[in-house]
Short mmCIF file of C-alpha atoms and ligand atoms in Angstrom, two decimals:
data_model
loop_
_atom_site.label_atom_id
_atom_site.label_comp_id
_atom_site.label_asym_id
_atom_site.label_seq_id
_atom_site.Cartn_x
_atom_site.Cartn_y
_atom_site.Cartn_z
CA UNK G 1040 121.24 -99.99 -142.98
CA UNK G 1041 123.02 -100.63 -139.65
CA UNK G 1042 121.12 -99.67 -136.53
CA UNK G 1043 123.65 -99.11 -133.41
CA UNK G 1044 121.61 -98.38 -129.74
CA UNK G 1045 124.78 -97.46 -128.56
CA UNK G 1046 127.79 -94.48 -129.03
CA UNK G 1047 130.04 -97.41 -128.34
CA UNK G 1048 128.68 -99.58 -131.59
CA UNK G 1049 128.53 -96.83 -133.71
CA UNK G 1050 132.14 -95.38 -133.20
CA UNK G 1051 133.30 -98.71 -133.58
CA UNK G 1052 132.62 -98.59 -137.33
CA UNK G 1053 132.76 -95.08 -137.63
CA UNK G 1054 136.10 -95.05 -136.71
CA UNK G 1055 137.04 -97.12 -140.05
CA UNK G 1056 135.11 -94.27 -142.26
CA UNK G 1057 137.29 -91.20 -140.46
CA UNK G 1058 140.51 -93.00 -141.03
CA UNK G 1059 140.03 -93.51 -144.51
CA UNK G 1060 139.08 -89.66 -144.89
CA UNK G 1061 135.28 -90.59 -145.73
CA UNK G 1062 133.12 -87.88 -145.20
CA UNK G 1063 130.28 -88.38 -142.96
CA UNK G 1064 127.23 -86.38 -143.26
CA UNK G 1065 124.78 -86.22 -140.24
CA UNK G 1066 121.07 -86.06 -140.08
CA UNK G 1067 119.84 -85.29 -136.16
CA UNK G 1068 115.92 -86.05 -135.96
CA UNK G 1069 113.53 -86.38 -133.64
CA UNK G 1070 112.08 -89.58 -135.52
CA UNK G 1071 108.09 -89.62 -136.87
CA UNK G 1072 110.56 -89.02 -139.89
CA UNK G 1073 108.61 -87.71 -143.07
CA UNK G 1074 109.49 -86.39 -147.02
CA UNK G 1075 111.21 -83.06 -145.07
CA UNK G 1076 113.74 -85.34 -143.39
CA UNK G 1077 113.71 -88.19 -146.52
CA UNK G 1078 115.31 -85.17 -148.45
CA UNK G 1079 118.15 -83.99 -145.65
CA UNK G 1080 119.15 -87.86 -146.14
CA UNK G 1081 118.95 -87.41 -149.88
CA UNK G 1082 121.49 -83.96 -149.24
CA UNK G 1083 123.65 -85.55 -147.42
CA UNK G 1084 124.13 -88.71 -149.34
CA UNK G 1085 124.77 -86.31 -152.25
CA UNK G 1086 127.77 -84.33 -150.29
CA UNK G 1087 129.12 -86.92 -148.04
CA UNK G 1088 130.65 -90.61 -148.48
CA UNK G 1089 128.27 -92.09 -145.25
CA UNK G 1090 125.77 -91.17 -144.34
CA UNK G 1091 124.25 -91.37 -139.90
CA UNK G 1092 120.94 -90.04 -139.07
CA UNK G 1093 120.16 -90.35 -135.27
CA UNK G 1094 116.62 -90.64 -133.59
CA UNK G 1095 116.71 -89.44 -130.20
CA UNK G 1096 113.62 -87.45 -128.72
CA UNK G 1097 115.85 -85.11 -126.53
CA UNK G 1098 113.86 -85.09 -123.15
CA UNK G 1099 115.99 -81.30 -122.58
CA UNK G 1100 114.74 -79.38 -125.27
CA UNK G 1101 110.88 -80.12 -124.15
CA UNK G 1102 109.55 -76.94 -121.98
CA UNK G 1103 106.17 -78.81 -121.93
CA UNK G 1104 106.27 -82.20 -120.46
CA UNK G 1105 102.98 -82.80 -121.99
CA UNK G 1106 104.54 -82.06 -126.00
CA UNK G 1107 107.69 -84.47 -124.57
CA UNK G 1108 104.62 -86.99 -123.86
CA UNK G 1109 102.62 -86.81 -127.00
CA UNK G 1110 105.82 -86.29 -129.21
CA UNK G 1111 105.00 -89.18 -132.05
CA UNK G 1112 107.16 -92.47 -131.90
CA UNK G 1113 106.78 -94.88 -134.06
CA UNK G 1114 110.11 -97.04 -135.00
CA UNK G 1115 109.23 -98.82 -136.94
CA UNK G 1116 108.12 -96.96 -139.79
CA UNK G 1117 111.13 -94.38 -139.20
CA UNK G 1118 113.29 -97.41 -139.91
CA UNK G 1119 111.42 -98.08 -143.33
CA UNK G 1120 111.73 -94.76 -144.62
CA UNK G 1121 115.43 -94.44 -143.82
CA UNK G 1122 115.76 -98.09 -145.91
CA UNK G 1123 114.21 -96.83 -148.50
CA UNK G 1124 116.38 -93.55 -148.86
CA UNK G 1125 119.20 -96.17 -148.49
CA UNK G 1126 120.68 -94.40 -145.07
CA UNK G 1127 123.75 -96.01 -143.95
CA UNK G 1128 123.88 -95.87 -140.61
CA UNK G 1129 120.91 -94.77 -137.65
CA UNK G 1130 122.49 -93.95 -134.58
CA UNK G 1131 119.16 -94.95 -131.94
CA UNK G 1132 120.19 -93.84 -128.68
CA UNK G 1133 118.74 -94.74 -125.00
CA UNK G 1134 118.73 -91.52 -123.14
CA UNK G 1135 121.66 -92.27 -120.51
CA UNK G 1136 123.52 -93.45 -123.95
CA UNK G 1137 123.21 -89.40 -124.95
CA UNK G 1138 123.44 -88.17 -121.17
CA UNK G 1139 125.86 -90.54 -119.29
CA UNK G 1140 125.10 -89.90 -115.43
CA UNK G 1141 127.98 -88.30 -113.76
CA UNK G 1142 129.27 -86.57 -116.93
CA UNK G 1143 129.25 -82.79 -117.06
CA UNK G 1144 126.99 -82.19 -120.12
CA UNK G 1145 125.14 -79.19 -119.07
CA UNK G 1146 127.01 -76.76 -120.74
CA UNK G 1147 125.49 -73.18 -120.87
CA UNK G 1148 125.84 -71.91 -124.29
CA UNK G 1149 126.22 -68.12 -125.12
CA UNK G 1150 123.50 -67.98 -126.99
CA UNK G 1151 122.51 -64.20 -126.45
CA UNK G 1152 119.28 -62.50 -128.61
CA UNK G 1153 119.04 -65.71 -130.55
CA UNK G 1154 117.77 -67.38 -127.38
CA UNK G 1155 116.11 -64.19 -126.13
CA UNK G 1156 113.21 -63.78 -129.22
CA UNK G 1157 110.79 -66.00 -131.01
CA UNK G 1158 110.81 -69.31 -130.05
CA UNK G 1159 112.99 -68.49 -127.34
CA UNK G 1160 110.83 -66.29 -125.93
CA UNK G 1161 107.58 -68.35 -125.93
CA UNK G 1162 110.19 -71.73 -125.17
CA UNK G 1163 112.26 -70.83 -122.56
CA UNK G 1164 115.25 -73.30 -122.04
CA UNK G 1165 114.39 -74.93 -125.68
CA UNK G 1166 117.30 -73.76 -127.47
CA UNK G 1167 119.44 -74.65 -124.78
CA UNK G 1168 118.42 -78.12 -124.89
CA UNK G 1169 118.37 -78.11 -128.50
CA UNK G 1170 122.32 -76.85 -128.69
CA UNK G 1171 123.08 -78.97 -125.90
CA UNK G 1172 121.92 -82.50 -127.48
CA UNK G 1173 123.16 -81.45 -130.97
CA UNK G 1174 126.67 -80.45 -129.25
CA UNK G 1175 126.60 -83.98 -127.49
CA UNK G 1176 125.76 -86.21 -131.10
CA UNK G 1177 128.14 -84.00 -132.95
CA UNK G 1178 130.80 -85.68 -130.15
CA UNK G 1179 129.80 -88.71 -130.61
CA UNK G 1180 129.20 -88.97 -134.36
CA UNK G 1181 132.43 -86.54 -135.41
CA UNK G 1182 130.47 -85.85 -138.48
CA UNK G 1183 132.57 -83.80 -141.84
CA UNK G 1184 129.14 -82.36 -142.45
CA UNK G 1185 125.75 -81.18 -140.75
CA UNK G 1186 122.36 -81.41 -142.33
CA UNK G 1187 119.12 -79.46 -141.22
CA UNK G 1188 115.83 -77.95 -142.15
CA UNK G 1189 115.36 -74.49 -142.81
CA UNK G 1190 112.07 -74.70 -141.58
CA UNK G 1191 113.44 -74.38 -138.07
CA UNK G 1192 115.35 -71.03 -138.95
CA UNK G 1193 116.21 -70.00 -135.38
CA UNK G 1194 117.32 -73.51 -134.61
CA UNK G 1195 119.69 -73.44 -137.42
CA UNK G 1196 121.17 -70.22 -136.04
CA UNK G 1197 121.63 -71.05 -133.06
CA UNK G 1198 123.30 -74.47 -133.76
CA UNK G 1199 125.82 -72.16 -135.97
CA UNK G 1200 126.35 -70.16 -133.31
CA UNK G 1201 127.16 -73.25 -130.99
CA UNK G 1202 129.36 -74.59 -133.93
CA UNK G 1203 131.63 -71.73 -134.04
CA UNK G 1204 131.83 -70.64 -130.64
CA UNK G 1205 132.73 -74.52 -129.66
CA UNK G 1206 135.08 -74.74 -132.73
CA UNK G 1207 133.31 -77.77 -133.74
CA UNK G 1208 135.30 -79.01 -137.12
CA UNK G 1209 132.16 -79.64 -138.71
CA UNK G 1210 130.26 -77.58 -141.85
CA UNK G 1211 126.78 -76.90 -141.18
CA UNK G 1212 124.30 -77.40 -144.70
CA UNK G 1213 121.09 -75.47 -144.49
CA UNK G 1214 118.40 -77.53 -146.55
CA UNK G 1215 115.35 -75.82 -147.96
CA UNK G 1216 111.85 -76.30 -146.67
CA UNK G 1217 109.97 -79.79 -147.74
CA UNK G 1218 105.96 -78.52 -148.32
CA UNK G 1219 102.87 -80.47 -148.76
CA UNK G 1220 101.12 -79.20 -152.05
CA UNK G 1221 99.10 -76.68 -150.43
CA UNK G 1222 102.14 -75.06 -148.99
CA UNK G 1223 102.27 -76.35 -145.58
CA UNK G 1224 105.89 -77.09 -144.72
CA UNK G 1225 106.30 -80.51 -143.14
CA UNK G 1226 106.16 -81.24 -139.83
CA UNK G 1227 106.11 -84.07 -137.66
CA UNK G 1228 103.42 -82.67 -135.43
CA UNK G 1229 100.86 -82.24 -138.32
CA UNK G 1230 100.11 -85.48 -137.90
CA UNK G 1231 98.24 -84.33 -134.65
CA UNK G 1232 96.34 -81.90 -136.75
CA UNK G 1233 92.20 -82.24 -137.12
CA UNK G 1234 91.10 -83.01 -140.28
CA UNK G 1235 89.74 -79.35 -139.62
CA UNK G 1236 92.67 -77.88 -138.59
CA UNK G 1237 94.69 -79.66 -141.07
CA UNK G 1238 92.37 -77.57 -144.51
CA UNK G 1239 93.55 -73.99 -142.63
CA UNK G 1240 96.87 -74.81 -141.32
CA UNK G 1241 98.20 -73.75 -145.21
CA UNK G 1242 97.47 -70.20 -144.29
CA UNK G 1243 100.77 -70.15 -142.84
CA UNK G 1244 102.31 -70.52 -145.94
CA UNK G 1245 99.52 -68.19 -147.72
CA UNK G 1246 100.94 -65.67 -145.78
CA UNK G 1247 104.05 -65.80 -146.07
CA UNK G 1248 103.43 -65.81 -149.42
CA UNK G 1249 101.71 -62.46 -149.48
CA UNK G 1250 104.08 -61.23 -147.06
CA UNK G 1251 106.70 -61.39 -149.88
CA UNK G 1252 104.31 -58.73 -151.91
CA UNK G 1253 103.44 -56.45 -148.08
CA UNK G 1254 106.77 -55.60 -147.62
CA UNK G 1255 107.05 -53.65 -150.72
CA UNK G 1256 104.19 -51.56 -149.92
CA UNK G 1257 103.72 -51.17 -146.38
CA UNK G 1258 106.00 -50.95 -143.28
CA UNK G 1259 106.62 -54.17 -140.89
CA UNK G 1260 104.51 -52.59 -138.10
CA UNK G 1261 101.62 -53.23 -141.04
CA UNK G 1262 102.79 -55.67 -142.65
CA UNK G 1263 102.59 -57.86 -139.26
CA UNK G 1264 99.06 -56.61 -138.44
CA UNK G 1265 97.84 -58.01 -141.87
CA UNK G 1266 99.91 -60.82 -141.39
CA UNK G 1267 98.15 -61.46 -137.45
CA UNK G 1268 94.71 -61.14 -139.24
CA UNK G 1269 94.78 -63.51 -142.21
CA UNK G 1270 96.21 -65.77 -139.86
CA UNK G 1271 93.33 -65.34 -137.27
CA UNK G 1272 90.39 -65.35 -140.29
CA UNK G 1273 91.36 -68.95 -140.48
CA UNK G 1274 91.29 -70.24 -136.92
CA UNK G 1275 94.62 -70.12 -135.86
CA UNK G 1276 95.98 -68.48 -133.04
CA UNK G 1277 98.97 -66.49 -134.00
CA UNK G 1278 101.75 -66.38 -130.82
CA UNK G 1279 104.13 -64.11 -133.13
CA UNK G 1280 104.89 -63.20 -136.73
CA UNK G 1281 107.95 -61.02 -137.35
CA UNK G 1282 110.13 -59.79 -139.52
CA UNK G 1283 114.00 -60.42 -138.69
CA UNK G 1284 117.60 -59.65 -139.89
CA UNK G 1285 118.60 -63.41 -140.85
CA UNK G 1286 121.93 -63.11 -138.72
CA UNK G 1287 121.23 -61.61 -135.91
CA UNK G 1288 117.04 -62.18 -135.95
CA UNK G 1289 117.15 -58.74 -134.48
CA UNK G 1290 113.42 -57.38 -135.94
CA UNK G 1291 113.24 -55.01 -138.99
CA UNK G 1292 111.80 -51.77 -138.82
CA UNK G 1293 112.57 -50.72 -142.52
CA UNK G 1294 112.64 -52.79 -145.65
CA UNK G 1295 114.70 -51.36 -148.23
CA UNK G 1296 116.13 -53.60 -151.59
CA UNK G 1297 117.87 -55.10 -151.90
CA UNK G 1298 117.62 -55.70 -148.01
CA UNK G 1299 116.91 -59.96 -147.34
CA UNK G 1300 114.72 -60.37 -144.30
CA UNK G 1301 113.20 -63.68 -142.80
CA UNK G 1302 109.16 -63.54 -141.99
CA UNK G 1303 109.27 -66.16 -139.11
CA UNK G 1304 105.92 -67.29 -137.98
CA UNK G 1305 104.46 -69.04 -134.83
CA UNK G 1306 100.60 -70.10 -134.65
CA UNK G 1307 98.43 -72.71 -132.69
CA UNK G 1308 96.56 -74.94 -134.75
CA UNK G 1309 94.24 -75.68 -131.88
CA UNK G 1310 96.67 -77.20 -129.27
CA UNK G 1311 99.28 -77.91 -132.26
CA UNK G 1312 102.05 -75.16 -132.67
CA UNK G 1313 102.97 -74.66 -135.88
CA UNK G 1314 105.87 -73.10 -137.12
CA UNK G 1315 107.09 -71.56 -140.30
CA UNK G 1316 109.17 -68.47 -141.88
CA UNK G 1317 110.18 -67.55 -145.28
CA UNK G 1318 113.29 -65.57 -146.80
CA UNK G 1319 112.60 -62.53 -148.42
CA UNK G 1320 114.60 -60.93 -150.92
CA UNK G 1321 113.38 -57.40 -151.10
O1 PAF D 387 114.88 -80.37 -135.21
C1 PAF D 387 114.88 -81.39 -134.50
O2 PAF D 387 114.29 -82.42 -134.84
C2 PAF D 387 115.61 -81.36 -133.16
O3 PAF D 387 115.50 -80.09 -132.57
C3 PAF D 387 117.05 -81.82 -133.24
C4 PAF D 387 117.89 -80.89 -134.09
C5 PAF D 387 117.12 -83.24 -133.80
C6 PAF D 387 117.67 -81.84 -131.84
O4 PAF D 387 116.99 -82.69 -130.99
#
């Protein structure tokens, strides 16, 4: 694998790929890379001719300074793990390398109710950070083809949204969820978990689980109340749970098959937020 610090480096050889019509799939992370991002390089290798992943802990999307701080690095190992899922290229970028100085990136995105609910709600500014470093990669790495985690559903919609309103020539693959075996999807920050908090954090997923059976019996007004409380029975602080149109996120007040929703699901696992959400097919 080739590891370019700079967008200079990396275009250099990327520019041979585009010419011959290759086409590039991309892989943005955050590093403390584990099996959930080991199987977006696996997707993309399967669609694409190269394949980039970047590591670049984006300073903008951080509404905490203290998650920015404690945000796990470790290089090293990230580099290992991309070897061994025999990624082509990692793009490693210094911040000014992402954000020049003097250049105009601060775009403000249209981002609307998407940015309004959720995780925008409870993270203001994240999603503008989050569209606004992915919008400055994708211009640097002119990918064919876009890889991330469903396990970040609003992300993912939002980063569509960016896509088409910038006209962005690139196609967007949602990948499924990667889970531990007790159900807890993958995360980089459960590796801050205690070994406590680690054993309840699968309620999440225990949940969502049930919440596939709730719906069919009881309204979302209930079916987020029992949702709250199983949650709470094991120690975690719930900041929402609801149940949105997968579009628009807008919340659903009726479920009716063959209606799909999306539970989406954000709880503190002591000072660790988790989050999580499942598709529903009514
Ligand atoms: O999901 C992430 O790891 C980040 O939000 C992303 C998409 C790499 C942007 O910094």
């Amino acid at each position: 694998m080739k590891i370019f610090r700079t967008a200079e480096e990396l275009n250099n050889v990327l520019q041979d790929h585009r010419s011959n019509g290759d086409r590039i799939g991309f892989v943005p992370t955050m590093g403390a890379l584990h099996s959930g991002h080991a199987s977006l390089i696996e997707e993309a290798k399967s669609k694409c001719d190269r394949v980039v992943c970047s590591i670049f802990v984006n300073p903008t999307q951080f509404n905490d300074p203290g998650d920015l701080e404690k945000y796990p690095r470790r290089p090293e190992q990230d580099i290992s793990v991309l070897e061994a899922h025999e990624c082509d290229f990692l793009f490693y970028p210094s911040v000014e390398d992402v954000y020049p100085e003097g250049m105009d990136y601060r775009l403000d995105f249209e981002l609307g109710y998407l940015d309004e609910t959720m995780e925008g709600k409870f993270r203001p500014g994240h999603f503008q950070g989050v569209a606004q470093v992915v919008y400055q990669l994708l211009s640097i790495v002119e990918p064919t083809h876009l890889f991330m985690g469903m396990k970040d559903f609003q992300q993912l919609a939002v980063v569509d949204k960016m896509i088409r309103d910038m006209e962005l020539p690139v196609k967007l693959i949602p990948c499924d969820t990667v889970r531990e075996p007790d159900g807890l999807a993958m995360s980089s920050r459960n590796l801050r978990l205690s070994r406590e908090m680690r054993a309840s954090a699968s309620v999440l997923y225990e949940t969502l689980q049930m919440v596939k059976i709730w719906v069919l019996k009881f309204n979302p007004e209930q079916v987020t109340q029992m949702a709250i409380e199983k949650i709470r029975q094991k120690g975690l602080k719930p900041e929402y749970f609801e149940l949105v149109d997968p579009q628009t996120l807008l919340p659903i007040h009726k479920v009716h098959p063959p209606m799909v929703v999306v539970a989406c699901v954000a709880a503190y696992a002591d000072e660790v937020r988790l989050i999580d959400n499942m598709v529903i097919k009514a």
